[in-house]
Amino acid sequence: MVPEAETRDVLDELQRLRARVPLLSGALAASTDGLVLAHDTPGVEAEGVAALTAAALGVSIRMTDATGRGGFRELLVRGGSGYIATYAAGSSAVLTLLAEDRINVGRLHLEGRRAGARIGELVDAALKRVERPAANTRAAPPRPATAPNRALPQRPT
């Protein structure tokens, strides 16, 4: 689990992102298994979006593997009234953005990729700090290894 201080930093990043990109209607950071880390999603059930993001991520990872396109980087879905964009955020998190139909998709990708990289750095660093003391404690149970096909690469910015 990500400590409270880092969760606040992730929320701050989401709020800054929404301030920079006016046509974003929501932003959510979640673990790859669908648990909400932080969200700024007025009028949208964050837990449901996080769970659906995890499901879409699973299919996306299988598609990139099956087609030889490398590791998952991002997913863009266009609906009748807007976009849902999901970006890799480090090795164990994803960033999902909800955008209005009039958004500049290039700007959405630019800002989403940058924010995903920053959130990934925050989450990965927090998880390393949490895991390090547990590894030094004799009574701590071993953590299961993350499946190799679930690791998300960071996109260079």
PDB file of C-alpha atoms in Angstrom, residues 2 10 23 54 61 71-72 75-76 89 100 104 111 116 121 123 139 141 147 155:
ATOM      1  CA  VAL A   2       1.170   3.537  -0.752  1.00  0.00           C
ATOM      2  CA  VAL A  10      -0.389  11.882  -6.232  1.00  0.00           C
ATOM      3  CA  LEU A  23     -11.286  19.914 -20.773  1.00  0.00           C
ATOM      4  CA  ALA A  54      -7.633  -2.911 -14.383  1.00  0.00           C
ATOM      5  CA  ILE A  61      -1.320  -6.133 -21.988  1.00  0.00           C
ATOM      6  CA  GLY A  71       4.932  -3.525 -23.085  1.00  0.00           C
ATOM      7  CA  PHE A  72       1.789  -1.543 -22.359  1.00  0.00           C
ATOM      8  CA  LEU A  75      -4.894   3.075 -24.109  1.00  0.00           C
ATOM      9  CA  LEU A  76      -7.337   5.549 -25.656  1.00  0.00           C
ATOM     10  CA  ALA A  89       2.495   5.097 -14.320  1.00  0.00           C
ATOM     11  CA  GLU A 100     -14.545  15.998 -23.004  1.00  0.00           C
ATOM     12  CA  ASN A 104      -7.009  18.330 -28.182  1.00  0.00           C
ATOM     13  CA  GLU A 111       0.055  15.930 -20.394  1.00  0.00           C
ATOM     14  CA  GLY A 116       1.906   9.297 -15.606  1.00  0.00           C
ATOM     15  CA  GLU A 121       8.040   7.866  -9.803  1.00  0.00           C
ATOM     16  CA  VAL A 123       4.349   5.389  -6.364  1.00  0.00           C
ATOM     17  CA  ALA A 139       8.427 -11.935  10.843  1.00  0.00           C
ATOM     18  CA  PRO A 141       5.761 -12.777   5.115  1.00  0.00           C
ATOM     19  CA  ALA A 147       3.844 -11.413 -12.805  1.00  0.00           C
ATOM     20  CA  ARG A 155       7.412   6.137 -21.144  1.00  0.00           C
TER      21      ARG A 155
END
